[in-house]
CSV table of C-alpha atoms (C1' of nucleotides) in Angstrom, one decimal:
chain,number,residue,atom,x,y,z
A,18,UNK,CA,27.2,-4.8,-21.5
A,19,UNK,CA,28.6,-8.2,-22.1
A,20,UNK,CA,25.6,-10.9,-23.2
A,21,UNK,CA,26.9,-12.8,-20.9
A,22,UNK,CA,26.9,-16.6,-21.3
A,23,UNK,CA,25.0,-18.1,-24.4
A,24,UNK,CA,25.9,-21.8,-24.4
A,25,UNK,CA,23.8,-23.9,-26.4
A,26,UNK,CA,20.9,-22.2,-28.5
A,27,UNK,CA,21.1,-18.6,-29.5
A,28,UNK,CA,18.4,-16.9,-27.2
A,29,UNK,CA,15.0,-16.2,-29.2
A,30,UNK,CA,14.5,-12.5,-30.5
A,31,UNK,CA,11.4,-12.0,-29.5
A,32,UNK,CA,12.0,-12.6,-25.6
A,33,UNK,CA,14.3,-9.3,-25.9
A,34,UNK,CA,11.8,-7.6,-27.7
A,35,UNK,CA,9.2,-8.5,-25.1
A,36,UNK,CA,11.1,-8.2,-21.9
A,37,UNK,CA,12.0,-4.4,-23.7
A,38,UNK,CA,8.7,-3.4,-24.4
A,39,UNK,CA,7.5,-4.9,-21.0
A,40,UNK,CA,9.8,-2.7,-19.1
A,41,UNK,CA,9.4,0.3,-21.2
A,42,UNK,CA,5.3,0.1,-20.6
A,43,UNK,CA,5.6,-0.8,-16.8
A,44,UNK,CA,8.1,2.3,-16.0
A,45,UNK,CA,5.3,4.6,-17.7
A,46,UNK,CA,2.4,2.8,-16.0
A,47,UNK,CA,4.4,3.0,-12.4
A,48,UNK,CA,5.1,6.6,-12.9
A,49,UNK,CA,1.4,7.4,-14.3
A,50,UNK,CA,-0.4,5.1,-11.5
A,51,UNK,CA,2.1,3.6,-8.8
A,52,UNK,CA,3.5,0.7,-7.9
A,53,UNK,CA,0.2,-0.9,-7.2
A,54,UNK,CA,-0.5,-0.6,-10.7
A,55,UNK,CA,-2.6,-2.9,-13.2
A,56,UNK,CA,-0.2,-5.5,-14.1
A,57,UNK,CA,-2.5,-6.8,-16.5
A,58,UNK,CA,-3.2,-3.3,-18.1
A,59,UNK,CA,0.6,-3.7,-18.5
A,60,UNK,CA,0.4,-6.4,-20.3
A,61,UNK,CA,-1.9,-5.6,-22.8
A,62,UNK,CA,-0.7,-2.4,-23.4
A,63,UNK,CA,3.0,-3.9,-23.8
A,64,UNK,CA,1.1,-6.2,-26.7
A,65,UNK,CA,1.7,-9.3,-24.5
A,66,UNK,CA,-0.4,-11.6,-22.4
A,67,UNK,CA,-0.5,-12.4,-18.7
A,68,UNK,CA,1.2,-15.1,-19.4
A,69,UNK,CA,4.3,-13.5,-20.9
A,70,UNK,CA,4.5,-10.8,-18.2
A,71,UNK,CA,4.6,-13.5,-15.8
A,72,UNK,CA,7.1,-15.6,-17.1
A,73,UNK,CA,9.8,-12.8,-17.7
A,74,UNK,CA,8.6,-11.5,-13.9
A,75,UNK,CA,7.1,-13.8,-11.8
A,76,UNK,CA,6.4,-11.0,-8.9
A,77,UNK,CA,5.7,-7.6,-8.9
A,78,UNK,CA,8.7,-6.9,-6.8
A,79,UNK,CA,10.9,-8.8,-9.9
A,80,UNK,CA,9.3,-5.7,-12.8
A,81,UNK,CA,9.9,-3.5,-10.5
A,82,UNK,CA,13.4,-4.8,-9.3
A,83,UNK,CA,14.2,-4.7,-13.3
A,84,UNK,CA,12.6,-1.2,-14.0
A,85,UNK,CA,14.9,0.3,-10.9
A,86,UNK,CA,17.8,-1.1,-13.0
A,87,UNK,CA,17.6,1.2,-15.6
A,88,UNK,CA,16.8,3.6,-13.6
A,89,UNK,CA,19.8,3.7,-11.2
A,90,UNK,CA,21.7,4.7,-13.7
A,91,UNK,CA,20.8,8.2,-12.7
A,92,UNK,CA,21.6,7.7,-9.2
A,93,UNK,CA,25.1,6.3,-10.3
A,94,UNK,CA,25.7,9.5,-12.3
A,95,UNK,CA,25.0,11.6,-8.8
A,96,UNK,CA,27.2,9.5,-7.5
A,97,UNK,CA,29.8,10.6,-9.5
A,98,UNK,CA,29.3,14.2,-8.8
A,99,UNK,CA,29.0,14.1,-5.6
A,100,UNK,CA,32.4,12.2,-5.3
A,101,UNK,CA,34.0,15.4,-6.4
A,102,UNK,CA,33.0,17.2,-3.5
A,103,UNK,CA,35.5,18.0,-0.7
A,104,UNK,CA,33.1,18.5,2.0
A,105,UNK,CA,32.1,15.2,3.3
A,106,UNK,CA,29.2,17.0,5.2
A,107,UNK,CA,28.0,18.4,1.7
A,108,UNK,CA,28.5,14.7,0.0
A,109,UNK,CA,26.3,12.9,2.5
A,110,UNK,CA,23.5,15.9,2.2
A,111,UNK,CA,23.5,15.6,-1.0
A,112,UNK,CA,23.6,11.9,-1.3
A,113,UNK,CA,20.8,11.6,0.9
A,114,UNK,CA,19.1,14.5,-1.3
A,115,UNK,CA,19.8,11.5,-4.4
A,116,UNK,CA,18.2,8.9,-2.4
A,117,UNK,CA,15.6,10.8,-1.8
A,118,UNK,CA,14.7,11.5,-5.3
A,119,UNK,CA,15.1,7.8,-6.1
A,120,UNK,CA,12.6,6.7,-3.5
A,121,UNK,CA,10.1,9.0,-5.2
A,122,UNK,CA,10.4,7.9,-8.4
A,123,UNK,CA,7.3,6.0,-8.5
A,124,UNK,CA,4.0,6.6,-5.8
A,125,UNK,CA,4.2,3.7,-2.9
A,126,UNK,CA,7.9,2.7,-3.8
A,127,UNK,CA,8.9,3.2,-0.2
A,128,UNK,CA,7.0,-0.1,0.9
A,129,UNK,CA,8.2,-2.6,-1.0
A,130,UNK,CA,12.0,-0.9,-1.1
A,131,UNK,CA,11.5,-1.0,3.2
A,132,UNK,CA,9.8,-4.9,2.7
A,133,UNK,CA,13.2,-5.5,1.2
A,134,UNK,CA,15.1,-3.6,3.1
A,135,UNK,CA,14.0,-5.9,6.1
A,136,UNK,CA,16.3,-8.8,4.2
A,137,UNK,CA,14.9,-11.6,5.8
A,138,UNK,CA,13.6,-12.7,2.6
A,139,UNK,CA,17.1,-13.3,0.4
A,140,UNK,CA,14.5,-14.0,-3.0
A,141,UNK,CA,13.3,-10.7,-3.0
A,142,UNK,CA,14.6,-8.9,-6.2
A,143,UNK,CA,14.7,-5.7,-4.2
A,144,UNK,CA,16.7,-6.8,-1.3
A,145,UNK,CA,20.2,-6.7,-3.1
A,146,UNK,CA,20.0,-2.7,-4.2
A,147,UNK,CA,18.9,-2.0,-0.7
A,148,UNK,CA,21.8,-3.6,0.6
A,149,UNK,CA,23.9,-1.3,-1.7
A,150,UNK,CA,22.4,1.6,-1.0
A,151,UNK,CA,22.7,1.3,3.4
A,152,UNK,CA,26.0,0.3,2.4
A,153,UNK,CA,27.0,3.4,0.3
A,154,UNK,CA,25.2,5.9,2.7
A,155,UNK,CA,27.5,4.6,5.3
A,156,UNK,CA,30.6,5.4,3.6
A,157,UNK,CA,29.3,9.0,3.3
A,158,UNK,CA,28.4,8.8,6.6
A,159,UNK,CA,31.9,7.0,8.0
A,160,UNK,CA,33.4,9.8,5.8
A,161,UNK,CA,31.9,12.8,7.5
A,162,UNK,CA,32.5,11.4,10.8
A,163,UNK,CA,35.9,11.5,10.1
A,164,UNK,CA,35.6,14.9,8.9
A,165,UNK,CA,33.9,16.0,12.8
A,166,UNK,CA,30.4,16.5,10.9
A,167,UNK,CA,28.5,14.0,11.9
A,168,UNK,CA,27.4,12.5,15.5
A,169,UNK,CA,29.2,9.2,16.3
A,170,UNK,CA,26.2,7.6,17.1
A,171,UNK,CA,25.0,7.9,13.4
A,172,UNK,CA,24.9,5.1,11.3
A,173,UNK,CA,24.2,4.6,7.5
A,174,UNK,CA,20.9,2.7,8.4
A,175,UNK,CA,19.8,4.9,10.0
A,176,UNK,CA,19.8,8.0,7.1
A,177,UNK,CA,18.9,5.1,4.8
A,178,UNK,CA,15.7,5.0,6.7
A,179,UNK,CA,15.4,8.4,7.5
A,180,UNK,CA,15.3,9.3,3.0
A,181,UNK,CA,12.7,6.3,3.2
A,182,UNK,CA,10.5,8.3,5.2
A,183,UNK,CA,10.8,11.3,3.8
A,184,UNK,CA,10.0,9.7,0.3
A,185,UNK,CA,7.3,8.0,1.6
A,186,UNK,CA,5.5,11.2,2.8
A,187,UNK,CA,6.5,13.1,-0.2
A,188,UNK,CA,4.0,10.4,-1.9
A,189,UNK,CA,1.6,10.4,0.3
A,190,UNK,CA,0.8,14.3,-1.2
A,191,UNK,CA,2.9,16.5,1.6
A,192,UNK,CA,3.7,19.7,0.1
A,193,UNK,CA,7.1,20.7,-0.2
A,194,UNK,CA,7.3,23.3,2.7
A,195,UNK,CA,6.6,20.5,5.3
A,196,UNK,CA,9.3,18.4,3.4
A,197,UNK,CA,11.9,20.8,3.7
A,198,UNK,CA,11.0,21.6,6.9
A,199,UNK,CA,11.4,17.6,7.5
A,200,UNK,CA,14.5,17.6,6.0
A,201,UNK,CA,16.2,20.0,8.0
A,202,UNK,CA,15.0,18.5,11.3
A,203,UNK,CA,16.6,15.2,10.3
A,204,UNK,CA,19.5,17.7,9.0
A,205,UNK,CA,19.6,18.7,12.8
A,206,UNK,CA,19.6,15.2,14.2
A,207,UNK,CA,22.3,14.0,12.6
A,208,UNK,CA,24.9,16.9,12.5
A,209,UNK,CA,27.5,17.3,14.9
A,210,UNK,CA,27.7,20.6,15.6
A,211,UNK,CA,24.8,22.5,16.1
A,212,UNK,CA,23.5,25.0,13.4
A,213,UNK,CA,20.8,27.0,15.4
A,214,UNK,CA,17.5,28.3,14.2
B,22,UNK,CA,-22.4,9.2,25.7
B,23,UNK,CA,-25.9,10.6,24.4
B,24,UNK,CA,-28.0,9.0,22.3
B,25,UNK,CA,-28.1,12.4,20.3
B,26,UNK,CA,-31.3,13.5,18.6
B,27,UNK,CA,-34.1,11.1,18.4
B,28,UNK,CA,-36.8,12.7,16.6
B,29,UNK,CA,-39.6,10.5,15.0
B,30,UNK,CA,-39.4,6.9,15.5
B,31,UNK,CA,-37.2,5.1,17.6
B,32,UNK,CA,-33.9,3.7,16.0
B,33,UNK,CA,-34.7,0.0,15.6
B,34,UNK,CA,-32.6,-2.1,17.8
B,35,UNK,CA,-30.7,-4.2,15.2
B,36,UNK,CA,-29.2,-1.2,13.6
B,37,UNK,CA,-27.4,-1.0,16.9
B,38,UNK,CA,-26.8,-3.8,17.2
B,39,UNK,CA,-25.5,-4.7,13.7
B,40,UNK,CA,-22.9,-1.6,14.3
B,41,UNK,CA,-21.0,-3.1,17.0
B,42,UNK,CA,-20.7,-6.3,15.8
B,43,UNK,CA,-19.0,-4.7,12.7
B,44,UNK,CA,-17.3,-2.4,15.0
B,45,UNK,CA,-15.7,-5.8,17.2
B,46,UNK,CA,-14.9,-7.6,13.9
B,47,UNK,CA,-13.7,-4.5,12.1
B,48,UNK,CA,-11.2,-4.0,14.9
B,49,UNK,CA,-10.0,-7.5,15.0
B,50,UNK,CA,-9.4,-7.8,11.6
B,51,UNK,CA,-7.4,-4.4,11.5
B,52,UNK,CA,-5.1,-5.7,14.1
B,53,UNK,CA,-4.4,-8.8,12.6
B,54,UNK,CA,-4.4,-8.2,8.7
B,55,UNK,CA,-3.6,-4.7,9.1
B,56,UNK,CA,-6.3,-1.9,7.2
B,57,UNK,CA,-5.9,-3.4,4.0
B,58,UNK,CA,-7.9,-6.4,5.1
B,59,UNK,CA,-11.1,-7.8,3.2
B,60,UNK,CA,-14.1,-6.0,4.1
B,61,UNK,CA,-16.0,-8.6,3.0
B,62,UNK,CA,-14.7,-10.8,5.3
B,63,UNK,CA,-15.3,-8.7,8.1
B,64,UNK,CA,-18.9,-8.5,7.0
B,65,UNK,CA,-19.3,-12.4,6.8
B,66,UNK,CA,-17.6,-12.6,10.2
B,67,UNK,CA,-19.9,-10.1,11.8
B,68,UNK,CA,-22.9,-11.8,10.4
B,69,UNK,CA,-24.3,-8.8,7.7
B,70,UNK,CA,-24.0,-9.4,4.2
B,71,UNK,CA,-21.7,-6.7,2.4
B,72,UNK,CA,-24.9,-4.5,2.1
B,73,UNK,CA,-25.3,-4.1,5.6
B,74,UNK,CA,-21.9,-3.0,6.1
B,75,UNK,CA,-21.4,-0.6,3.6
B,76,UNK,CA,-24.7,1.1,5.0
B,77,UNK,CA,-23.3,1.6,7.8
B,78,UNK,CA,-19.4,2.5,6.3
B,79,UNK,CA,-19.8,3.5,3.1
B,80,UNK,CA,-16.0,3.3,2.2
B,81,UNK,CA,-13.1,1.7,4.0
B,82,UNK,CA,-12.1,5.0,5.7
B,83,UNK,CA,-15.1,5.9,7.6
B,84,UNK,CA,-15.1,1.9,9.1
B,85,UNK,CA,-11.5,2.7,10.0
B,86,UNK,CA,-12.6,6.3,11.4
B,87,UNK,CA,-15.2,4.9,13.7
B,88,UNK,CA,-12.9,1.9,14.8
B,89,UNK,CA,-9.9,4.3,15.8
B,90,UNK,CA,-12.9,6.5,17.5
B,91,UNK,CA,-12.9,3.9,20.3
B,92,UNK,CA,-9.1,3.3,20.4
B,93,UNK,CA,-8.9,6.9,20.8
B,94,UNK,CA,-9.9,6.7,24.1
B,95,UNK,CA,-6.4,5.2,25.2
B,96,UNK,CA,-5.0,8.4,23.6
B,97,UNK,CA,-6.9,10.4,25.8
B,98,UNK,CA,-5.9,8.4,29.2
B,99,UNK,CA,-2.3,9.1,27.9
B,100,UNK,CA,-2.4,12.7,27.7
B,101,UNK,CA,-3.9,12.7,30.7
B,102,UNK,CA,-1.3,11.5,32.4
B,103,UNK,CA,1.3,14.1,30.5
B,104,UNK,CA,-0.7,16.4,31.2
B,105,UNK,CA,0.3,15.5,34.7
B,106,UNK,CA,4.3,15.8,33.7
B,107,UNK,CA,5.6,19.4,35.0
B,108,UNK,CA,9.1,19.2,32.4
B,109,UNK,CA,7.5,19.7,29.1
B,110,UNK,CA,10.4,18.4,27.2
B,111,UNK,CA,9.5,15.0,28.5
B,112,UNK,CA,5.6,15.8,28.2
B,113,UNK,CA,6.4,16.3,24.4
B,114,UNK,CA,8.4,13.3,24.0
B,115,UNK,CA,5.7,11.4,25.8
B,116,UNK,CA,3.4,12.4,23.6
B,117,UNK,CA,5.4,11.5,20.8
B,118,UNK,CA,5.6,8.1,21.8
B,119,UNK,CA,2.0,7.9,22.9
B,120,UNK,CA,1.1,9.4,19.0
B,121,UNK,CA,3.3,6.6,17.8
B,122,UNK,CA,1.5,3.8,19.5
B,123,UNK,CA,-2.1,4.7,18.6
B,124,UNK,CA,-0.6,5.3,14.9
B,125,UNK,CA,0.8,1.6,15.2
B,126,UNK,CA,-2.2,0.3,16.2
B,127,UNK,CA,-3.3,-1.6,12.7
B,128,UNK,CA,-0.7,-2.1,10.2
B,129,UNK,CA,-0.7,0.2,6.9
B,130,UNK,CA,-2.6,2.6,9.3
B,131,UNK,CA,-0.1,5.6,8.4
B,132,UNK,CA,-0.9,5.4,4.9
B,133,UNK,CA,-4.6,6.8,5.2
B,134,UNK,CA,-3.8,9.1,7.9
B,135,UNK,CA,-1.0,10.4,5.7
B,136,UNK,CA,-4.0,11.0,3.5
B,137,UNK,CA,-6.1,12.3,5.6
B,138,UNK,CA,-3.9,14.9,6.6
B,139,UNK,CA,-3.1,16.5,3.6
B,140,UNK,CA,-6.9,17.5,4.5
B,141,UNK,CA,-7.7,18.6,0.5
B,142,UNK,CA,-10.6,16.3,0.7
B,143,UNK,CA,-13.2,17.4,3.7
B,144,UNK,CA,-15.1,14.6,3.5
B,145,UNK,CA,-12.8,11.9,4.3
B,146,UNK,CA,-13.9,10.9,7.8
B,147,UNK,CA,-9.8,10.5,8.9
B,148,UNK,CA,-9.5,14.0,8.7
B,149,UNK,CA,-10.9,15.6,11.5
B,150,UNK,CA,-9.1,13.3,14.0
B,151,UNK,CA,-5.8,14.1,12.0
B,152,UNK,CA,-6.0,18.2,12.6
B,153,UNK,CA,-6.8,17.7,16.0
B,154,UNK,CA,-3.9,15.5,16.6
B,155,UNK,CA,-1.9,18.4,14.9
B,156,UNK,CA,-3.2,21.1,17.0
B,157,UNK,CA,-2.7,18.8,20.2
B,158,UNK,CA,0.9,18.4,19.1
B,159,UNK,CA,1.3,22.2,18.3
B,160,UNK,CA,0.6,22.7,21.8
B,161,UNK,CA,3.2,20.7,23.7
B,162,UNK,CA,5.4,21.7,21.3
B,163,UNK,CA,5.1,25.8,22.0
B,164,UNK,CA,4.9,24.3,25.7
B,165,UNK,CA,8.6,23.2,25.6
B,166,UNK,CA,9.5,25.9,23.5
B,167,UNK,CA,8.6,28.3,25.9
B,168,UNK,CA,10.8,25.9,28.4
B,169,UNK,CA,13.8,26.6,26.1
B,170,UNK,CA,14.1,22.8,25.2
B,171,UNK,CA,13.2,23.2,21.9
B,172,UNK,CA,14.1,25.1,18.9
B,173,UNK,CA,12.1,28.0,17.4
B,174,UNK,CA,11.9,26.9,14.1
B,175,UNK,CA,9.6,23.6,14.8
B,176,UNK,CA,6.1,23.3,14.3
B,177,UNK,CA,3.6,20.6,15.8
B,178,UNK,CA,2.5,19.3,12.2
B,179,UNK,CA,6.5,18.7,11.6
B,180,UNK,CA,6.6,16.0,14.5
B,181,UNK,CA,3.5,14.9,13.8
B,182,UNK,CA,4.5,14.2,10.4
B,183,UNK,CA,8.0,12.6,12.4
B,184,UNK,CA,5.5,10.4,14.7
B,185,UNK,CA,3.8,9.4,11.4
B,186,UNK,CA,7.1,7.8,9.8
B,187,UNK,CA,8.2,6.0,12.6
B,188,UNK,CA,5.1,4.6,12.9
B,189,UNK,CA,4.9,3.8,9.0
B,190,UNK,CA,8.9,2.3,9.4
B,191,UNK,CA,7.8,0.4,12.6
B,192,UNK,CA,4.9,-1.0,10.4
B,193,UNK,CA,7.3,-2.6,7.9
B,194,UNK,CA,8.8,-4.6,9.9
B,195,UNK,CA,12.1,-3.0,11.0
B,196,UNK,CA,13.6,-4.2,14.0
B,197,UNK,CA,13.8,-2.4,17.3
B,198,UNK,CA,16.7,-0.8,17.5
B,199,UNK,CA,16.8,0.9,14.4
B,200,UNK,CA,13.9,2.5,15.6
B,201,UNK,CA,14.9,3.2,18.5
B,202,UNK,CA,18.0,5.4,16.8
B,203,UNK,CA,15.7,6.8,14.6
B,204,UNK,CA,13.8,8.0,17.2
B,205,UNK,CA,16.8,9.7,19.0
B,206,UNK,CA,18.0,11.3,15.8
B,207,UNK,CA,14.7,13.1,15.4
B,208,UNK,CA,14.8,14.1,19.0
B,209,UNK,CA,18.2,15.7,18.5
B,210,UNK,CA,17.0,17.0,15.5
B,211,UNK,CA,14.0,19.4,17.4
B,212,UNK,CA,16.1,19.4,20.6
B,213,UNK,CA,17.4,22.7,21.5
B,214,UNK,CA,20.5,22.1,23.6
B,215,UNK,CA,22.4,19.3,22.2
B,216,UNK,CA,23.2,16.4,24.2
B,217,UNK,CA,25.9,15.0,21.7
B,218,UNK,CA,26.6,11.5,21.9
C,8,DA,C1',-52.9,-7.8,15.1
C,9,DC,C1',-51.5,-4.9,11.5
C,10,DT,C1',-49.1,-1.5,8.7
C,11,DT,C1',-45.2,0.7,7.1
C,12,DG,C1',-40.9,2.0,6.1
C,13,DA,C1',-36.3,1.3,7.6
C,14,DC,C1',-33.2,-2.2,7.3
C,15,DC,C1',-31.2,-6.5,5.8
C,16,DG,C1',-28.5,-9.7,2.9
C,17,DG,C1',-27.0,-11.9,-0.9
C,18,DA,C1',-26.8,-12.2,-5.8
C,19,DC,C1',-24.4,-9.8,-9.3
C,20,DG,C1',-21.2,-7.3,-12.4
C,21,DC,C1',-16.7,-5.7,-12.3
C,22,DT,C1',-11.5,-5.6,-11.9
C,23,DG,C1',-7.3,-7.6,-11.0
C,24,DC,C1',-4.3,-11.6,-9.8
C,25,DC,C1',-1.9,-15.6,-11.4
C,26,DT,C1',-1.7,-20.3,-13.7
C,27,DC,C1',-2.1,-23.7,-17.1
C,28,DC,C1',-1.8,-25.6,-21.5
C,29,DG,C1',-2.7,-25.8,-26.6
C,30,DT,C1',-0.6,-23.1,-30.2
C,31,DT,C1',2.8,-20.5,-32.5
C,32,DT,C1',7.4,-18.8,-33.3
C,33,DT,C1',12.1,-19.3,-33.7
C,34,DA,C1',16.8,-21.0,-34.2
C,35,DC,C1',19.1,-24.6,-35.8
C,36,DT,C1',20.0,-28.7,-39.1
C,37,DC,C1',20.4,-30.8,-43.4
D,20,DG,C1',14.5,-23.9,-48.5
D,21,DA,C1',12.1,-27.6,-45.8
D,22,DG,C1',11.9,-30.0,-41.4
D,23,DT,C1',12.2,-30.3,-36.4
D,24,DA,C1',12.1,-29.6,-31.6
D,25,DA,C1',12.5,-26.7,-28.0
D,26,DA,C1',11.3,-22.4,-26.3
D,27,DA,C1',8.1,-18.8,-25.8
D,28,DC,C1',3.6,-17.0,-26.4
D,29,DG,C1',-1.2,-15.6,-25.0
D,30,DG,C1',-5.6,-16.1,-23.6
D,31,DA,C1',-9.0,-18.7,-21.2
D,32,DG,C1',-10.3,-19.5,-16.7
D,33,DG,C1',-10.4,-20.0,-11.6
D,34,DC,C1',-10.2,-17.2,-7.6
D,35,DA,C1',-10.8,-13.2,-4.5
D,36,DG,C1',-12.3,-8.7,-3.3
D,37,DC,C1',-15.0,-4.5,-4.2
D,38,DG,C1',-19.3,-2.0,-4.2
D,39,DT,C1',-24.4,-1.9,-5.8
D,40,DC,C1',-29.1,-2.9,-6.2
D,41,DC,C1',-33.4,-4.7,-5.0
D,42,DG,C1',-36.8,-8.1,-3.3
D,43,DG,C1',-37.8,-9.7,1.1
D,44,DT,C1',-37.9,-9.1,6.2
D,45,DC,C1',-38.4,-7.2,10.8
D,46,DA,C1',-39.4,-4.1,14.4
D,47,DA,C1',-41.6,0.3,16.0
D,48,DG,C1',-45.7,2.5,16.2
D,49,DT,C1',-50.9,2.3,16.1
DNA sequence: ACTTGACCGGACGCTGCCTCCGTTTTACTC
DNA sequence: GAGTAAAACGGAGGCAGCGTCCGGTCAAGT
């Protein structure tokens, strides 16, 4: 958690304390109401103007970027279990299981994390932990290829996509039955051999 | 195409008339600004004042219901032609593809058909078209199950559900191919005999 | 021609977005 | 502790879209 570089003045307390309560406000707000939320109610719950909001974030995308942050800490801490497993098979299940839950966090994430995930626009805040995450779901996926799990014709895109999906229609309202029932017909797509049913 | 019931007086001509003017513009805006486009604008387009058009639509959805009405049309030629196939594996695939298209047809259209389908609210206009789509796909999919091409455990609001995403991932942008490989995951995922690639 | 009611359309109030700029706050200096 | 300048604040304001309401209008029937 270095502060990185402060040449020059000593940064302004207040811009911390903002930036804090800004991010603290918008994570309840996305969870309570989306991520279409009011970025003005935002604001003036957080105790700041417009203005302020603005200047720490110019875009929606940048808040949302920055409330991710904190929350990917949870998805690091999967991580880390799941790198204990020895099944490879069980690894990239579960990862995409993590995913999953990450997309979900807030109603309408999917869009903006798949307007990212299109990359052609480098300024979008999102765009770098998409690339990440494709990247990370292809080492499962490599991983359990290896292991004779998974179809050769798999790649980590593709998964990465498929969790989109699922957490997209998981917001739209689906109940759970017709997830899991989702879920195991993605299962089916991408395993090697063939669990019948 | 019956005029239905006309009891009383006569329908006065420029209600008619006003209809498919907002009907044409509707439809052009929807293709090129996708569903979330201003309905306002559409009205100023089509030559009514806002009033006029929310008369006739009283909320985005039902505009959007009657638009799709006419596009359904296409649909129907489609499944006429399936209808046609004698494999049903390929009649169900076809139909895939041809549920895909007409959910592609406006961009953001998966969202309020997502909606629509979780069918909790019986007045949204979306939802009728939605179940019958379901039921439709039900029925090519107990077609190629009976054919032994697919497996037991899927159900026609599953790959409708499947038909949905892709069309909600095509609508972000993604490229072709990694649609395309999407695509033939899910297939191997309801496929019953496994062509491994 | 005239009546009548269905229909029209735009003005209006509201919410949210985002910017600009006068004012305030803060860290630093002496 | 008082002074200073830069950095940050915040709210007013312009803009766009939504959906409503009501005085005026137009066409169908007589």
């Amino acid at each position: 958690m270095s502060t990185g570089e402060q040449r020059g003045r000593k940064p302004r307390a207040d811009v911390q304390r903002n930036r804090t309560a800004l991010l603290e406000t918008a994570q309840r707000h996305f969870l309570q109401h989306g991520v279409g939320t009011s970025l003005e109610a935002v604001a003036k719950e957080a105790g700041v103007g417009p203005g302020t909001l603005y200047r720490h974030f110019p875009t929606r995308e940048a808040l949302l970027a920055a409330v991710l942050q904190t929350r990917s800490e949870e998805l690091v801490a999967r991580q880390a279990d799941i790198e204990q497993l020895d099944d490879a098979a069980q690894a990239l299940e579960q990862w995409l299981r993590a995913m999953e839950d990450y997309f979900s966090a807030f109603n309408g994430l999917p869009d903006p994390l798949m307007a990212a995930a299109r990359a052609q626009e480098p300024d979008n805040p999102l765009t770098i932990p998409c690339g990440i995450l494709i990247t990370a779901t292809d080492q499962y996926v490599r991983a359990a290829q290896l292991a004779g799990h998974v179809r050769a014709s798999v790649r980590g895109r593709d998964l990465f996509l498929a969790a989109c999906s699922v957490a997209w229609i998981k917001g739209t309202g689906t109940e759970g039955e017709s997830l899991d029932r989702l879920r195991t017909l993605i299962a089916s797509g991408y395993r090697r051999q063939d669990t019948q049913a």
